[in-house]
Amino acid sequence: MSQRCVISPPGCDIIEPMATVEQTLASKTRHSFQTDDARLKPIAEKVMAQERLSEDDALALYRSGDILAIGWLANHVRERMHGDIAYFNVNRHINYTNVCVAACRLCAFGRKKDTPGAYTMALEEVWNTAGEGYTEAVTEFHIVGGLHADLPFQYYPDMIAGLKQRFPQVHLKGFTMVEISFFAKIGKMTPREVLVKLKEAGLDSMPGGGAEIFSDRVRHIICDHKIDGDDWLEIARTAHEVGLKSNATMLYGHIESDEDRVDHLLKLRALQDDTKGFQTFIPLAFHPDNTPLQHLPKTTGMLDLKQIAVARLVLDNFPHIKSYWQMVTPKMAQITLRFGADDIDGTVVEEKIYHDAGATTPQGLNRQDLIRLITEAGRVPFERDTMYRPVTRTETTVTVAV
Ligand code: V47
């Protein structure tokens, strides 16, 4: 069944109907797996037999230098799940405030109140910003902000209700588990009560931010003032229980070890076994500029590729692995579509968190840019909404199949 919805503004152009996963699989030819790394051979056997990888397997993948072999395996899994399809969406980020009581060393975005560069949007401003700055009809608002001590709890449900009223067809993906914990404190409620109130106001799902790395040792250094890993996982569990799907992230390329990364992935996989509430995993490459950790080097192409591939192989119960082009650059995102990623995120329009941390990527890309990146990677572009339903466009309408 298709639901016809017109999302302003116009400016949509006609695209061909999308291929299905099955159609793209039919044309696949299989090459064989090859490696000189003996540690990878038993892992390859498990992957081909669709068996779950162990902690030791995950560590062996991180420790192997054979990126082509690891990539081949991840690509095999990716094509088994999604054929040649590569997902993208037309979205807009809204960062309603950068004022934040936490002073995380990983972050260049947060500011103390009344310091230069600090901003907080009044509700009208949030609603107006949502309608600005894009030429194509968006299907998703991605809403996150700092932890602002002076905003009343009601600001958040009012923000969501106001967005829903003005943009009823746009999916509202908002607030990290960290923000939910903070709202619970200022509203003197439980996280579950907060989640229910936001859902009633119109929140549709949640992004994956704030997970960073679950290891206490690392968290104490990079984001000491944030909720700990267990709390993040518990709030994610609660969100899934109240019917909100979410994503999950992992911040890598700072001071974490291979063991920390494996621990993070296995905790997410265990929770997903219980709830099935995660849609997408997004590895986030650390950007050190303008943060207290700016002495650390930036991530390399090898690590970015490996991170995507290992995630695809270990997170066997996550439907999607997203390579966020803002983080790894559009060029690298294109390559990751052959190393395990099936999604490159969206148009974004106005990205602030990584650009404050020195990202040199554009703040947004348009739909045609994303389609070109995907097509030139030899994949079939598939415009999705946040729930991965196909979106088709004509000059005046955007249709989501439901
Ligand atoms: O939680 C903050 C990270 C996250 C830096 O769910 C940094 O679809 C790198 O979660 N260098 C926010 N990373 C972004 C995020 C996200 C992005 C795109 C899609 C989705 C989704 C989620 O960015 C934060 C933190 O982990 N971050 N500072 C930095 N200097």
Tab-separated table of C-alpha atoms and ligand atoms in Angstrom:
chain	number	residue	atom	x	y	z
A	1	MET	CA	0.000	0.000	0.000
A	2	SER	CA	1.280	3.511	-0.749
A	3	GLN	CA	0.559	6.583	1.244
A	4	ARG	CA	0.520	9.775	-0.775
A	5	CYS	CA	1.979	12.670	1.105
A	6	VAL	CA	2.978	16.085	-0.087
A	7	ILE	CA	5.836	17.523	1.909
A	8	SER	CA	6.671	21.134	1.212
A	9	PRO	CA	8.607	22.647	-0.371
A	10	PRO	CA	8.367	21.203	-3.900
A	11	GLY	CA	11.514	20.796	-5.944
A	12	CYS	CA	11.346	17.044	-6.201
A	13	ASP	CA	12.363	15.473	-9.468
A	14	ILE	CA	11.217	12.235	-10.984
A	15	ILE	CA	13.312	9.167	-10.277
A	16	GLU	CA	12.991	5.688	-11.680
A	17	PRO	CA	11.253	3.074	-9.534
A	18	MET	CA	13.785	1.417	-7.226
A	19	ALA	CA	15.080	-2.099	-7.716
A	20	THR	CA	14.384	-4.739	-5.092
A	21	VAL	CA	17.112	-6.574	-3.180
A	22	GLU	CA	16.167	-9.789	-5.025
A	23	GLN	CA	16.541	-8.177	-8.449
A	24	THR	CA	20.001	-6.902	-7.664
A	25	LEU	CA	21.057	-10.240	-6.159
A	26	ALA	CA	20.111	-12.133	-9.295
A	27	SER	CA	22.942	-10.565	-11.257
A	28	LYS	CA	25.657	-11.317	-8.669
A	29	THR	CA	28.647	-13.412	-9.522
A	30	ARG	CA	30.613	-14.835	-6.610
A	31	HIS	CA	34.369	-14.730	-6.415
A	32	SER	CA	36.162	-16.828	-3.866
A	33	PHE	CA	37.660	-15.753	-0.570
A	34	GLN	CA	41.436	-15.544	-0.390
A	35	THR	CA	43.808	-14.596	2.396
A	36	ASP	CA	47.304	-15.337	3.638
A	37	ASP	CA	46.229	-14.555	7.200
A	38	ALA	CA	45.586	-17.929	8.856
A	39	ARG	CA	43.499	-16.278	11.588
A	40	LEU	CA	40.902	-15.225	9.038
A	41	LYS	CA	40.261	-18.655	7.535
A	42	PRO	CA	38.081	-20.090	10.349
A	43	ILE	CA	36.265	-16.754	10.537
A	44	ALA	CA	35.537	-16.926	6.817
A	45	GLU	CA	34.105	-20.408	7.277
A	46	LYS	CA	31.755	-19.141	9.966
A	47	VAL	CA	30.687	-16.155	7.852
A	48	MET	CA	29.918	-18.372	4.865
A	49	ALA	CA	27.945	-20.754	7.127
A	50	GLN	CA	26.096	-17.761	8.654
A	51	GLU	CA	27.400	-18.594	12.133
A	52	ARG	CA	27.817	-15.972	14.825
A	53	LEU	CA	31.347	-14.596	15.368
A	54	SER	CA	32.884	-14.810	18.844
A	55	GLU	CA	34.772	-12.205	20.868
A	56	ASP	CA	38.074	-13.775	19.751
A	57	ASP	CA	36.958	-13.653	16.115
A	58	ALA	CA	36.138	-9.968	16.428
A	59	LEU	CA	39.561	-9.276	17.974
A	60	ALA	CA	41.272	-11.243	15.208
A	61	LEU	CA	39.496	-9.112	12.597
A	62	TYR	CA	40.705	-5.901	14.249
A	63	ARG	CA	44.249	-7.291	14.453
A	64	SER	CA	44.508	-8.516	10.885
A	65	GLY	CA	46.123	-6.317	8.268
A	66	ASP	CA	44.332	-8.031	5.388
A	67	ILE	CA	41.765	-5.319	4.797
A	68	LEU	CA	40.779	-6.733	1.417
A	69	ALA	CA	39.940	-10.131	2.914
A	70	ILE	CA	37.968	-8.564	5.773
A	71	GLY	CA	36.241	-6.259	3.308
A	72	TRP	CA	35.409	-9.187	1.026
A	73	LEU	CA	33.707	-11.000	3.908
A	74	ALA	CA	31.805	-7.910	5.032
A	75	ASN	CA	30.748	-7.208	1.468
A	76	HIS	CA	29.550	-10.797	1.145
A	77	VAL	CA	27.294	-10.352	4.180
A	78	ARG	CA	26.154	-6.931	2.989
A	79	GLU	CA	25.176	-8.300	-0.423
A	80	ARG	CA	23.477	-11.327	1.162
A	81	MET	CA	21.286	-8.893	3.109
A	82	HIS	CA	20.808	-6.010	0.679
A	83	GLY	CA	22.036	-7.066	-2.756
A	84	ASP	CA	23.370	-4.012	-4.576
A	85	ILE	CA	21.009	-1.591	-2.901
A	86	ALA	CA	22.494	1.368	-1.050
A	87	TYR	CA	20.156	3.446	1.072
A	88	PHE	CA	20.124	7.200	1.562
A	89	ASN	CA	17.582	9.691	2.818
A	90	VAL	CA	16.663	13.339	2.498
A	91	ASN	CA	16.964	14.747	5.972
A	92	ARG	CA	17.790	17.872	7.922
A	93	HIS	CA	19.719	18.096	11.182
A	94	ILE	CA	18.457	20.490	13.848
A	95	ASN	CA	20.834	21.236	16.743
A	96	TYR	CA	18.577	23.284	19.030
A	97	THR	CA	21.299	24.367	21.484
A	98	ASN	CA	25.037	23.939	21.962
A	99	VAL	CA	24.856	24.937	25.641
A	100	CYS	CA	25.886	21.906	27.648
A	101	VAL	CA	26.537	21.208	31.312
A	102	ALA	CA	28.792	18.306	30.394
A	103	ALA	CA	32.326	19.197	29.375
A	104	CYS	CA	33.230	16.119	27.360
A	105	ARG	CA	36.814	16.069	26.129
A	106	LEU	CA	35.683	14.480	22.877
A	107	CYS	CA	33.433	17.382	21.974
A	108	ALA	CA	34.050	20.693	20.183
A	109	PHE	CA	30.364	21.563	19.906
A	110	GLY	CA	29.290	22.189	23.530
A	111	ARG	CA	29.605	25.643	25.130
A	112	LYS	CA	29.004	26.952	28.616
A	113	LYS	CA	26.053	29.322	28.908
A	114	ASP	CA	26.862	32.986	28.140
A	115	THR	CA	30.230	32.197	26.578
A	116	PRO	CA	31.148	33.258	23.024
A	117	GLY	CA	29.398	31.161	20.395
A	118	ALA	CA	26.792	29.730	22.789
A	119	TYR	CA	23.282	29.617	21.326
A	120	THR	CA	19.861	28.286	22.252
A	121	MET	CA	16.911	28.361	19.882
A	122	ALA	CA	13.545	29.563	21.096
A	123	LEU	CA	10.813	27.127	20.026
A	124	GLU	CA	9.693	29.418	17.176
A	125	GLU	CA	13.282	29.408	15.958
A	126	VAL	CA	13.431	25.590	15.995
A	127	TRP	CA	10.218	25.390	13.988
A	128	ASN	CA	11.395	28.065	11.533
A	129	THR	CA	14.836	26.477	11.131
A	130	ALA	CA	13.134	23.182	10.314
A	131	GLY	CA	11.488	24.790	7.297
A	132	GLU	CA	14.603	26.557	5.993
A	133	GLY	CA	17.668	25.839	3.978
A	134	TYR	CA	16.706	22.941	1.781
A	135	THR	CA	15.306	22.721	-1.693
A	136	GLU	CA	14.030	19.168	-1.616
A	137	ALA	CA	11.249	17.772	0.517
A	138	VAL	CA	12.779	16.211	3.607
A	139	THR	CA	11.410	13.033	5.116
A	140	GLU	CA	13.308	13.231	8.428
A	141	PHE	CA	14.382	15.787	11.021
A	142	HIS	CA	17.348	14.616	13.091
A	143	ILE	CA	17.150	16.600	16.337
A	144	VAL	CA	19.899	16.654	18.985
A	145	GLY	CA	21.393	19.260	21.303
A	146	GLY	CA	23.501	19.950	24.379
A	147	LEU	CA	22.371	19.390	27.966
A	148	HIS	CA	20.971	22.827	28.853
A	149	ALA	CA	20.368	23.236	32.599
A	150	ASP	CA	17.910	26.144	32.284
A	151	LEU	CA	15.471	24.860	29.684
A	152	PRO	CA	12.314	23.505	31.320
A	153	PHE	CA	11.280	19.928	30.588
A	154	GLN	CA	8.206	21.151	28.692
A	155	TYR	CA	10.443	22.737	26.022
A	156	TYR	CA	11.079	19.272	24.566
A	157	PRO	CA	7.549	17.860	24.153
A	158	ASP	CA	6.457	21.328	22.951
A	159	MET	CA	9.262	21.339	20.367
A	160	ILE	CA	8.218	17.927	19.084
A	161	ALA	CA	4.479	18.693	19.095
A	162	GLY	CA	5.115	21.968	17.232
A	163	LEU	CA	7.249	20.242	14.599
A	164	LYS	CA	4.643	17.506	14.148
A	165	GLN	CA	1.886	20.065	13.750
A	166	ARG	CA	3.817	22.064	11.132
A	167	PHE	CA	5.418	19.102	9.293
A	168	PRO	CA	3.038	16.178	9.846
A	169	GLN	CA	4.633	13.945	7.190
A	170	VAL	CA	8.213	14.392	8.361
A	171	HIS	CA	9.615	11.649	10.625
A	172	LEU	CA	10.969	13.075	13.885
A	173	LYS	CA	14.140	11.259	14.960
A	174	GLY	CA	15.316	12.982	18.084
A	175	PHE	CA	17.294	12.984	21.317
A	176	THR	CA	20.075	10.648	22.388
A	177	MET	CA	19.877	8.348	25.426
A	178	VAL	CA	22.097	10.936	27.156
A	179	GLU	CA	19.561	13.714	26.574
A	180	ILE	CA	16.722	11.460	27.777
A	181	SER	CA	18.564	10.806	31.045
A	182	PHE	CA	19.120	14.552	31.474
A	183	PHE	CA	15.466	15.435	30.713
A	184	ALA	CA	14.442	12.867	33.338
A	185	LYS	CA	16.536	14.709	35.940
A	186	ILE	CA	15.208	18.176	35.123
A	187	GLY	CA	11.622	16.891	34.804
A	188	LYS	CA	11.906	14.733	37.956
A	189	MET	CA	10.668	11.723	36.026
A	190	THR	CA	11.975	8.320	35.050
A	191	PRO	CA	13.529	7.909	31.587
A	192	ARG	CA	10.545	5.698	30.700
A	193	GLU	CA	8.105	8.514	31.570
A	194	VAL	CA	10.138	10.962	29.492
A	195	LEU	CA	10.162	8.615	26.508
A	196	VAL	CA	6.410	8.049	26.742
A	197	LYS	CA	5.726	11.799	26.939
A	198	LEU	CA	7.941	12.531	23.943
A	199	LYS	CA	6.356	9.714	21.964
A	200	GLU	CA	2.903	11.057	22.783
A	201	ALA	CA	4.059	14.490	21.597
A	202	GLY	CA	5.048	12.994	18.217
A	203	LEU	CA	8.590	11.650	18.512
A	204	ASP	CA	8.922	8.798	16.001
A	205	SER	CA	12.355	7.297	16.704
A	206	MET	CA	15.778	8.078	18.155
A	207	PRO	CA	19.285	8.577	16.782
A	208	GLY	CA	22.247	6.553	17.988
A	209	GLY	CA	24.466	9.245	19.515
A	210	GLY	CA	26.031	9.465	22.948
A	211	ALA	CA	27.060	5.806	23.061
A	212	GLU	CA	30.728	6.763	22.471
A	213	ILE	CA	32.579	3.729	23.901
A	214	PHE	CA	30.985	1.798	26.746
A	215	SER	CA	34.292	1.040	28.534
A	216	ASP	CA	34.354	2.880	31.899
A	217	ARG	CA	38.110	3.411	31.626
A	218	VAL	CA	37.780	5.287	28.315
A	219	ARG	CA	34.530	7.039	29.200
A	220	HIS	CA	36.145	8.569	32.292
A	221	ILE	CA	38.688	10.229	30.034
A	222	ILE	CA	36.679	11.266	26.968
A	223	CYS	CA	33.226	11.998	28.399
A	224	ASP	CA	33.364	11.838	32.178
A	225	HIS	CA	30.133	13.767	32.713
A	226	LYS	CA	27.939	11.581	30.534
A	227	ILE	CA	25.805	8.643	31.666
A	228	ASP	CA	27.784	5.432	31.761
A	229	GLY	CA	27.550	2.668	29.195
A	230	ASP	CA	25.124	0.557	31.220
A	231	ASP	CA	22.751	3.516	31.564
A	232	TRP	CA	22.945	4.190	27.820
A	233	LEU	CA	22.044	0.571	27.111
A	234	GLU	CA	19.260	0.555	29.706
A	235	ILE	CA	17.627	3.684	28.251
A	236	ALA	CA	17.919	2.206	24.754
A	237	ARG	CA	16.198	-0.942	26.057
A	238	THR	CA	13.431	1.192	27.562
A	239	ALA	CA	13.014	3.185	24.345
A	240	HIS	CA	12.597	-0.056	22.405
A	241	GLU	CA	10.114	-1.337	25.005
A	242	VAL	CA	7.922	1.755	24.658
A	243	GLY	CA	7.922	1.328	20.881
A	244	LEU	CA	10.633	3.745	19.756
A	245	LYS	CA	13.188	2.283	17.356
A	246	SER	CA	16.693	3.709	17.651
A	247	ASN	CA	20.109	3.626	16.085
A	248	ALA	CA	23.404	2.940	17.834
A	249	THR	CA	26.829	4.501	17.357
A	250	MET	CA	30.402	3.910	18.450
A	251	LEU	CA	33.001	6.666	18.577
A	252	TYR	CA	36.360	5.221	17.501
A	253	GLY	CA	39.851	6.445	16.722
A	254	HIS	CA	40.765	8.166	20.024
A	255	ILE	CA	42.168	6.258	23.031
A	256	GLU	CA	40.124	3.085	22.862
A	257	SER	CA	41.679	-0.361	22.417
A	258	ASP	CA	40.571	-3.194	20.142
A	259	GLU	CA	39.150	-4.886	23.248
A	260	ASP	CA	37.055	-1.789	24.040
A	261	ARG	CA	35.619	-1.794	20.519
A	262	VAL	CA	34.781	-5.481	20.686
A	263	ASP	CA	33.169	-5.056	24.106
A	264	HIS	CA	31.039	-2.213	22.693
A	265	LEU	CA	29.888	-4.207	19.669
A	266	LEU	CA	29.074	-7.310	21.723
A	267	LYS	CA	26.996	-5.311	24.226
A	268	LEU	CA	24.972	-3.812	21.378
A	269	ARG	CA	24.517	-7.243	19.794
A	270	ALA	CA	23.303	-8.709	23.094
A	271	LEU	CA	20.743	-5.941	23.584
A	272	GLN	CA	19.567	-6.293	20.005
A	273	ASP	CA	18.999	-10.026	20.591
A	274	ASP	CA	16.582	-9.018	23.364
A	275	THR	CA	14.748	-6.041	21.856
A	276	LYS	CA	15.295	-6.000	18.071
A	277	GLY	CA	14.847	-2.252	18.443
A	278	PHE	CA	18.029	-1.065	16.708
A	279	GLN	CA	17.769	-0.244	13.031
A	280	THR	CA	21.237	0.919	12.129
A	281	PHE	CA	24.757	0.947	13.519
A	282	ILE	CA	26.907	3.970	12.708
A	283	PRO	CA	30.636	3.952	13.533
A	284	LEU	CA	31.705	7.567	14.142
A	285	ALA	CA	35.306	8.505	13.366
A	286	PHE	CA	36.710	10.811	16.048
A	287	HIS	CA	37.526	14.375	14.876
A	288	PRO	CA	40.043	15.856	17.345
A	289	ASP	CA	40.290	19.497	16.166
A	290	ASN	CA	39.176	22.130	18.704
A	291	THR	CA	38.658	19.492	21.400
A	292	PRO	CA	40.849	18.979	24.504
A	293	LEU	CA	42.027	15.818	22.711
A	294	GLN	CA	43.329	17.685	19.671
A	295	HIS	CA	46.819	16.244	20.154
A	296	LEU	CA	45.419	12.889	18.952
A	297	PRO	CA	45.839	12.006	15.279
A	298	LYS	CA	42.822	11.757	12.962
A	299	THR	CA	41.613	8.333	11.922
A	300	THR	CA	43.125	6.769	8.802
A	301	GLY	CA	41.379	5.303	5.781
A	302	MET	CA	42.361	1.784	6.851
A	303	LEU	CA	40.741	2.167	10.257
A	304	ASP	CA	37.596	3.734	8.791
A	305	LEU	CA	37.201	0.852	6.345
A	306	LYS	CA	37.964	-1.788	8.940
A	307	GLN	CA	35.508	-0.310	11.396
A	308	ILE	CA	32.654	-0.567	8.918
A	309	ALA	CA	33.621	-4.089	7.879
A	310	VAL	CA	34.059	-5.464	11.411
A	311	ALA	CA	30.733	-3.943	12.447
A	312	ARG	CA	28.969	-5.658	9.524
A	313	LEU	CA	30.531	-8.995	10.441
A	314	VAL	CA	29.986	-8.859	14.213
A	315	LEU	CA	26.574	-7.170	14.354
A	316	ASP	CA	24.778	-10.004	12.580
A	317	ASN	CA	21.422	-8.927	14.041
A	318	PHE	CA	21.576	-5.269	12.921
A	319	PRO	CA	19.701	-4.758	9.660
A	320	HIS	CA	21.835	-1.802	8.539
A	321	ILE	CA	25.387	-0.459	8.789
A	322	LYS	CA	25.635	3.222	7.972
A	323	SER	CA	28.748	4.945	6.752
A	324	TYR	CA	28.058	8.559	7.671
A	325	TRP	CA	29.545	10.546	4.787
A	326	GLN	CA	29.978	13.650	6.962
A	327	MET	CA	32.384	11.715	9.186
A	328	VAL	CA	34.420	9.719	6.727
A	329	THR	CA	34.106	12.037	3.673
A	330	PRO	CA	31.884	11.363	0.655
A	331	LYS	CA	34.784	9.676	-1.167
A	332	MET	CA	35.409	7.210	1.634
A	333	ALA	CA	31.687	6.631	2.155
A	334	GLN	CA	31.518	5.536	-1.464
A	335	ILE	CA	34.258	2.938	-0.929
A	336	THR	CA	32.614	1.644	2.269
A	337	LEU	CA	29.622	0.592	0.156
A	338	ARG	CA	31.937	-2.267	-0.925
A	339	PHE	CA	33.220	-2.946	2.618
A	340	GLY	CA	29.992	-3.699	4.476
A	341	ALA	CA	27.997	-0.459	4.551
A	342	ASP	CA	24.551	-0.374	2.960
A	343	ASP	CA	23.585	3.214	3.897
A	344	ILE	CA	25.345	6.592	3.594
A	345	ASP	CA	22.818	8.718	5.547
A	346	GLY	CA	21.304	11.830	4.052
A	347	THR	CA	21.389	15.372	2.817
A	348	VAL	CA	21.842	16.679	6.404
A	349	VAL	CA	21.750	20.347	5.228
A	350	GLU	CA	23.484	21.869	8.236
A	351	GLU	CA	25.906	19.786	10.296
A	352	LYS	CA	27.484	21.405	13.342
A	353	ILE	CA	28.965	18.770	15.682
A	354	TYR	CA	31.829	17.554	13.441
A	355	HIS	CA	32.319	20.860	11.705
A	356	ASP	CA	33.081	22.450	15.070
A	357	ALA	CA	35.585	19.595	15.450
A	358	GLY	CA	37.334	20.380	12.178
A	359	ALA	CA	35.436	18.320	9.610
A	360	THR	CA	36.235	19.590	6.124
A	361	THR	CA	33.306	17.866	4.417
A	362	PRO	CA	30.425	19.997	3.070
A	363	GLN	CA	27.682	20.697	5.627
A	364	GLY	CA	25.136	19.119	3.319
A	365	LEU	CA	24.805	17.317	-0.015
A	366	ASN	CA	21.785	17.288	-2.269
A	367	ARG	CA	19.874	14.250	-3.396
A	368	GLN	CA	21.534	14.115	-6.803
A	369	ASP	CA	25.000	14.174	-5.157
A	370	LEU	CA	24.086	11.159	-3.028
A	371	ILE	CA	22.633	9.300	-6.007
A	372	ARG	CA	25.814	9.946	-7.986
A	373	LEU	CA	28.080	8.739	-5.166
A	374	ILE	CA	26.086	5.529	-4.886
A	375	THR	CA	25.747	4.904	-8.614
A	376	GLU	CA	29.453	5.412	-9.259
A	377	ALA	CA	30.180	2.876	-6.509
A	378	GLY	CA	28.272	0.373	-8.643
A	379	ARG	CA	25.336	0.243	-6.253
A	380	VAL	CA	21.656	0.927	-6.778
A	381	PRO	CA	20.466	4.079	-4.966
A	382	PHE	CA	17.383	3.550	-2.840
A	383	GLU	CA	15.803	6.588	-1.225
A	384	ARG	CA	14.371	5.476	2.103
A	385	ASP	CA	12.462	7.114	4.900
A	386	THR	CA	13.746	6.669	8.458
A	387	MET	CA	12.038	3.268	8.728
A	388	TYR	CA	13.688	2.117	5.469
A	389	ARG	CA	10.472	2.262	3.464
A	390	PRO	CA	10.894	3.314	-0.175
A	391	VAL	CA	10.307	6.963	-1.015
A	392	THR	CA	9.355	7.918	-4.552
A	393	ARG	CA	9.137	11.455	-5.874
A	394	THR	CA	7.444	13.323	-8.655
A	395	GLU	CA	7.767	17.040	-9.287
A	396	THR	CA	5.240	17.826	-6.592
A	397	THR	CA	4.764	14.790	-4.400
A	398	VAL	CA	6.754	12.513	-2.166
A	399	THR	CA	5.273	9.072	-1.588
A	400	VAL	CA	6.260	6.656	1.146
A	401	ALA	CA	5.153	3.043	0.743
A	402	VAL	CA	3.777	1.822	4.078
B	1	V47	O1	27.050	11.486	20.215
B	1	V47	C1	30.836	14.370	19.158
B	1	V47	C2	29.847	12.246	18.216
B	1	V47	C3	27.627	12.065	17.982
B	1	V47	C4	32.679	14.415	18.097
B	1	V47	O2	21.517	7.960	14.473
B	1	V47	C5	31.939	13.342	17.668
B	1	V47	O3	21.289	8.242	12.338
B	1	V47	C6	33.569	12.783	16.211
B	1	V47	O4	25.149	10.346	16.854
B	1	V47	N1	34.353	13.792	16.614
B	1	V47	C7	26.397	12.720	17.373
B	1	V47	N2	32.370	12.523	16.736
B	1	V47	C8	26.141	12.244	15.963
B	1	V47	C9	25.343	11.016	15.875
B	1	V47	C10	24.739	10.604	14.577
B	1	V47	C11	25.202	11.112	13.390
B	1	V47	C12	24.587	10.713	12.200
B	1	V47	C13	23.523	9.852	12.200
B	1	V47	C14	23.061	9.359	13.406
B	1	V47	C15	21.877	8.460	13.427
B	1	V47	C16	23.671	9.722	14.608
B	1	V47	O5	28.793	12.596	17.403
B	1	V47	C17	27.855	12.263	19.419
B	1	V47	C18	29.284	11.838	19.553
B	1	V47	O6	29.382	10.453	19.616
B	1	V47	N3	30.827	13.333	18.360
B	1	V47	N4	31.972	15.063	19.025
B	1	V47	C19	33.956	14.635	17.538
B	1	V47	N5	34.748	15.619	17.957
